[in-house]
Amino acid sequence: MLISGFQKFSLIDYPGKLSAIVFTRGCNFNCPWCHNPELVDPELFIDLISPEYIISFLKQRIGKLDAITITGGEPTLHHDLPQFIKEIKTLGFSIKLDTNGSNPELLSQLLKENLLDYLAMDIKAPFHKYHLVSQSTVEINLIKKSLEIIKNSNIPYEFRTTYIPYLLNESDLNEIKTYLDNHDKYVIQPFHSEKLLDNSFDFSPEITHKLWLKMKTQISGVSFRD
């Protein structure tokens, strides 16, 4: 496991639980609006944190924390992710995994081994816009497979999209909704420009906020996370 970040306490990242957050290094997408550039751009990589340190810390937090969220970067790029999760699970913590859905094979393995308790998958854009929004070559069939795996996972899950002005519009978000079932939890969250992978990819905060408020009035049947 390549771990480049560790937040020891969060009240908001795992719904209903107190969690710590593990940030894995590396991503196979290149979203210009990514707010974790130090996990994506090799020129910005920060020092690694050993998995042993994480486990040692968690042993001291048994009974004080409920869960661990593993995010990135893209955690499913790491072949030893299952073993890392197994070590955490033996300590009694619940596991939430954030993923971009590009590795359905590993996702399926984690679920078959009962290693996950909550899943959150980013749906970057309508399928026809994935390459544009992620600035990456994306195998859409893998994204579709992950969607179905998660829907049939029998654990709590959510799908989420970051609304990026001028790249996504009301029609795009409504199209994404058609990929989901009525009971699926779908969260739309705003683009934030405080820290970006591509610093040239920026908009006026005032305009961004105005467009976000407008979008919230146009899309129904979803949750919004400010």
Coordinates of C-alpha atoms in Angstrom, one line a residue:
M1 CA 0.0 0.0 0.0
L2 CA 1.2 3.5 -0.9
I3 CA -0.4 5.8 1.6
S4 CA 0.3 9.6 1.4
G5 CA -2.2 11.0 3.8
F6 CA -3.9 10.2 7.1
Q7 CA -6.6 12.2 8.8
K8 CA -7.0 10.9 12.4
F9 CA -10.6 12.0 13.0
S10 CA -13.6 12.9 10.9
L11 CA -17.3 13.5 11.8
I12 CA -18.5 13.7 8.2
D13 CA -16.8 11.3 5.9
Y14 CA -18.5 8.1 7.0
P15 CA -22.3 8.6 7.5
G16 CA -23.3 8.1 11.1
K17 CA -19.8 7.1 12.3
L18 CA -16.7 8.6 13.7
S19 CA -13.9 7.7 11.3
A20 CA -10.3 8.2 10.4
I21 CA -9.3 8.6 6.7
V22 CA -6.6 6.9 4.8
F23 CA -5.5 8.5 1.5
T24 CA -3.8 6.3 -1.0
R25 CA -1.3 7.6 -3.6
G26 CA -1.9 7.4 -7.3
C27 CA -4.9 7.7 -9.6
N28 CA -5.6 6.5 -13.1
F29 CA -7.8 9.5 -13.8
N30 CA -6.5 13.0 -14.3
C31 CA -9.5 15.2 -13.4
P32 CA -8.2 18.8 -13.6
W33 CA -10.5 19.8 -10.7
C34 CA -9.2 17.1 -8.4
H35 CA -8.7 18.6 -4.9
N36 CA -6.0 16.1 -3.9
P37 CA -3.3 16.9 -6.5
E38 CA -0.6 15.7 -4.1
L39 CA -2.0 12.2 -4.5
V40 CA -2.2 12.3 -8.3
D41 CA 0.7 14.3 -9.7
P42 CA 4.1 12.6 -9.2
E43 CA 5.8 16.0 -9.0
L44 CA 3.6 16.9 -6.0
F45 CA 3.9 13.5 -4.2
I46 CA 4.5 13.9 -0.4
D47 CA 6.2 11.4 1.9
L48 CA 4.7 8.0 2.3
I49 CA 3.1 6.8 5.6
S50 CA 3.7 3.2 6.4
P51 CA 0.7 0.8 6.8
E52 CA 2.3 -0.3 10.0
Y53 CA 2.0 3.2 11.4
I54 CA -1.7 3.3 10.5
I55 CA -2.4 -0.1 12.2
S56 CA -0.4 0.9 15.3
F57 CA -2.4 4.1 15.6
L58 CA -5.7 2.4 15.1
K59 CA -4.9 -0.2 17.9
Q60 CA -4.8 2.8 20.2
R61 CA -8.2 4.1 19.0
I62 CA -10.2 0.9 19.5
G63 CA -13.5 1.9 21.2
K64 CA -12.9 5.6 20.3
L65 CA -13.3 5.5 16.5
D66 CA -16.0 3.5 14.7
A67 CA -14.7 3.3 11.2
I68 CA -12.0 3.9 8.6
T69 CA -12.6 5.5 5.2
I70 CA -10.1 4.6 2.5
T71 CA -9.9 7.1 -0.3
G72 CA -7.4 8.6 -2.6
G73 CA -6.2 8.9 -5.3
E74 CA -7.8 5.6 -6.3
P75 CA -7.5 2.8 -3.6
T76 CA -8.4 0.0 -6.0
L77 CA -5.1 0.5 -7.9
H78 CA -3.3 -1.2 -4.9
H79 CA -3.2 -5.0 -5.2
D80 CA -2.6 -5.3 -1.5
L81 CA -5.7 -3.3 -0.5
P82 CA -7.6 -6.5 0.6
Q83 CA -4.8 -7.5 3.0
F84 CA -4.6 -4.0 4.5
I85 CA -8.4 -3.9 5.0
K86 CA -8.3 -7.4 6.6
E87 CA -5.8 -6.1 9.2
I88 CA -8.0 -3.1 10.0
K89 CA -11.2 -5.3 10.2
T90 CA -9.5 -7.6 12.8
L91 CA -9.4 -4.5 15.1
G92 CA -13.2 -4.2 14.8
F93 CA -13.5 -1.1 12.6
S94 CA -16.0 -0.7 9.8
I95 CA -14.6 0.1 6.4
K96 CA -15.9 2.7 3.9
L97 CA -14.3 2.7 0.4
D98 CA -14.3 5.6 -2.0
T99 CA -13.7 4.6 -5.6
N100 CA -13.9 5.9 -9.2
G101 CA -15.3 2.5 -10.2
S102 CA -12.5 1.6 -12.7
N103 CA -11.6 -1.7 -11.1
P104 CA -14.7 -3.8 -10.7
E105 CA -12.7 -7.0 -10.3
L106 CA -11.1 -5.9 -7.1
L107 CA -14.3 -4.3 -5.9
S108 CA -16.1 -7.6 -6.4
Q109 CA -13.3 -9.4 -4.5
L110 CA -13.5 -7.1 -1.5
L111 CA -17.3 -7.6 -1.3
K112 CA -17.1 -11.4 -1.7
E113 CA -14.6 -11.4 1.3
N114 CA -17.0 -9.2 3.3
L115 CA -14.3 -6.5 3.7
L116 CA -16.5 -3.5 3.1
D117 CA -19.3 -1.9 5.1
Y118 CA -20.0 1.2 3.0
L119 CA -19.2 2.1 -0.6
A120 CA -19.1 5.5 -2.3
M121 CA -18.5 5.7 -6.1
D122 CA -17.9 8.9 -8.0
I123 CA -19.8 9.1 -11.3
K124 CA -17.7 11.7 -13.0
A125 CA -20.0 12.5 -15.9
P126 CA -22.5 11.0 -18.4
F127 CA -20.7 8.1 -20.1
H128 CA -20.2 10.0 -23.3
K129 CA -18.4 12.8 -21.4
Y130 CA -16.2 10.7 -19.2
H131 CA -13.0 11.2 -21.3
L132 CA -13.6 15.0 -21.3
V133 CA -14.3 15.5 -17.6
S134 CA -11.7 13.0 -16.3
Q135 CA -9.0 14.0 -18.9
S136 CA -8.3 10.3 -19.1
T137 CA -8.8 7.2 -21.3
V138 CA -11.7 5.4 -19.5
E139 CA -13.1 2.0 -20.2
I140 CA -16.8 2.8 -19.7
N141 CA -17.7 -0.9 -19.5
L142 CA -15.7 -1.1 -16.3
I143 CA -17.6 1.8 -14.9
K144 CA -20.9 0.2 -15.8
K145 CA -19.8 -3.1 -14.2
S146 CA -18.9 -1.3 -10.9
L147 CA -22.3 0.5 -10.9
E148 CA -24.1 -2.9 -11.0
I149 CA -21.7 -4.5 -8.5
I150 CA -22.4 -1.8 -6.0
K151 CA -26.2 -1.8 -6.6
N152 CA -26.2 -5.5 -5.8
S153 CA -23.7 -5.3 -2.9
N154 CA -26.2 -5.6 0.0
I155 CA -24.3 -3.0 2.0
P156 CA -25.0 0.8 2.3
Y157 CA -23.7 2.8 -0.7
E158 CA -23.9 6.1 -2.5
F159 CA -23.1 7.5 -5.9
R160 CA -21.9 11.0 -6.2
T161 CA -21.0 13.6 -8.8
T162 CA -19.1 16.8 -8.5
Y163 CA -20.8 19.6 -10.4
I164 CA -18.2 21.4 -12.5
P165 CA -19.4 24.6 -14.1
Y166 CA -19.2 24.7 -17.9
L167 CA -18.3 21.0 -18.1
L168 CA -21.5 19.6 -16.6
N169 CA -25.1 20.9 -17.0
E170 CA -28.6 20.1 -15.9
S171 CA -29.0 17.6 -18.8
D172 CA -25.8 15.8 -17.9
L173 CA -26.9 15.3 -14.3
N174 CA -30.3 14.2 -15.3
E175 CA -28.7 11.6 -17.7
I176 CA -26.6 10.3 -14.8
K177 CA -29.8 9.8 -12.8
T178 CA -31.0 7.4 -15.5
Y179 CA -28.1 5.1 -14.7
L180 CA -29.4 4.7 -11.2
D181 CA -32.4 3.1 -9.6
N182 CA -35.0 5.1 -7.6
H183 CA -33.8 3.8 -4.3
D184 CA -30.1 4.6 -5.0
K185 CA -28.6 7.3 -2.9
Y186 CA -27.3 10.0 -5.3
V187 CA -25.4 13.0 -4.0
I188 CA -24.3 16.0 -6.1
Q189 CA -21.6 18.1 -4.5
P190 CA -20.1 21.5 -5.6
F191 CA -16.7 22.1 -7.3
H192 CA -14.3 23.9 -4.9
S193 CA -11.4 25.8 -6.3
E194 CA -9.2 26.2 -3.2
K195 CA -6.8 23.4 -4.4
L196 CA -6.7 21.9 -7.9
L197 CA -4.7 19.5 -9.9
D198 CA -4.7 22.0 -12.8
N199 CA -4.4 25.5 -11.5
S200 CA -5.5 27.0 -14.8
F201 CA -8.8 25.2 -14.4
D202 CA -10.5 27.8 -12.2
F203 CA -13.6 30.0 -12.2
S204 CA -14.7 33.0 -10.2
P205 CA -16.0 31.8 -6.8
E206 CA -18.9 34.1 -7.1
I207 CA -20.0 32.7 -10.5
T208 CA -19.4 29.2 -9.3
H209 CA -21.6 29.7 -6.3
K210 CA -24.3 31.3 -8.3
L211 CA -24.3 28.5 -10.8
W212 CA -24.4 25.9 -7.9
L213 CA -27.4 27.6 -6.3
K214 CA -29.2 27.6 -9.7
M215 CA -28.4 23.9 -10.2
K216 CA -29.8 23.0 -6.9
T217 CA -33.2 24.4 -8.0
Q218 CA -33.2 22.5 -11.3
I219 CA -32.4 18.9 -10.3
S220 CA -34.9 16.9 -8.3
G221 CA -34.8 13.6 -6.6
V222 CA -31.2 13.8 -5.4
S223 CA -29.3 14.9 -2.3
F224 CA -27.0 17.9 -2.3
R225 CA -23.9 18.1 -0.2
D226 CA -22.4 21.6 0.2

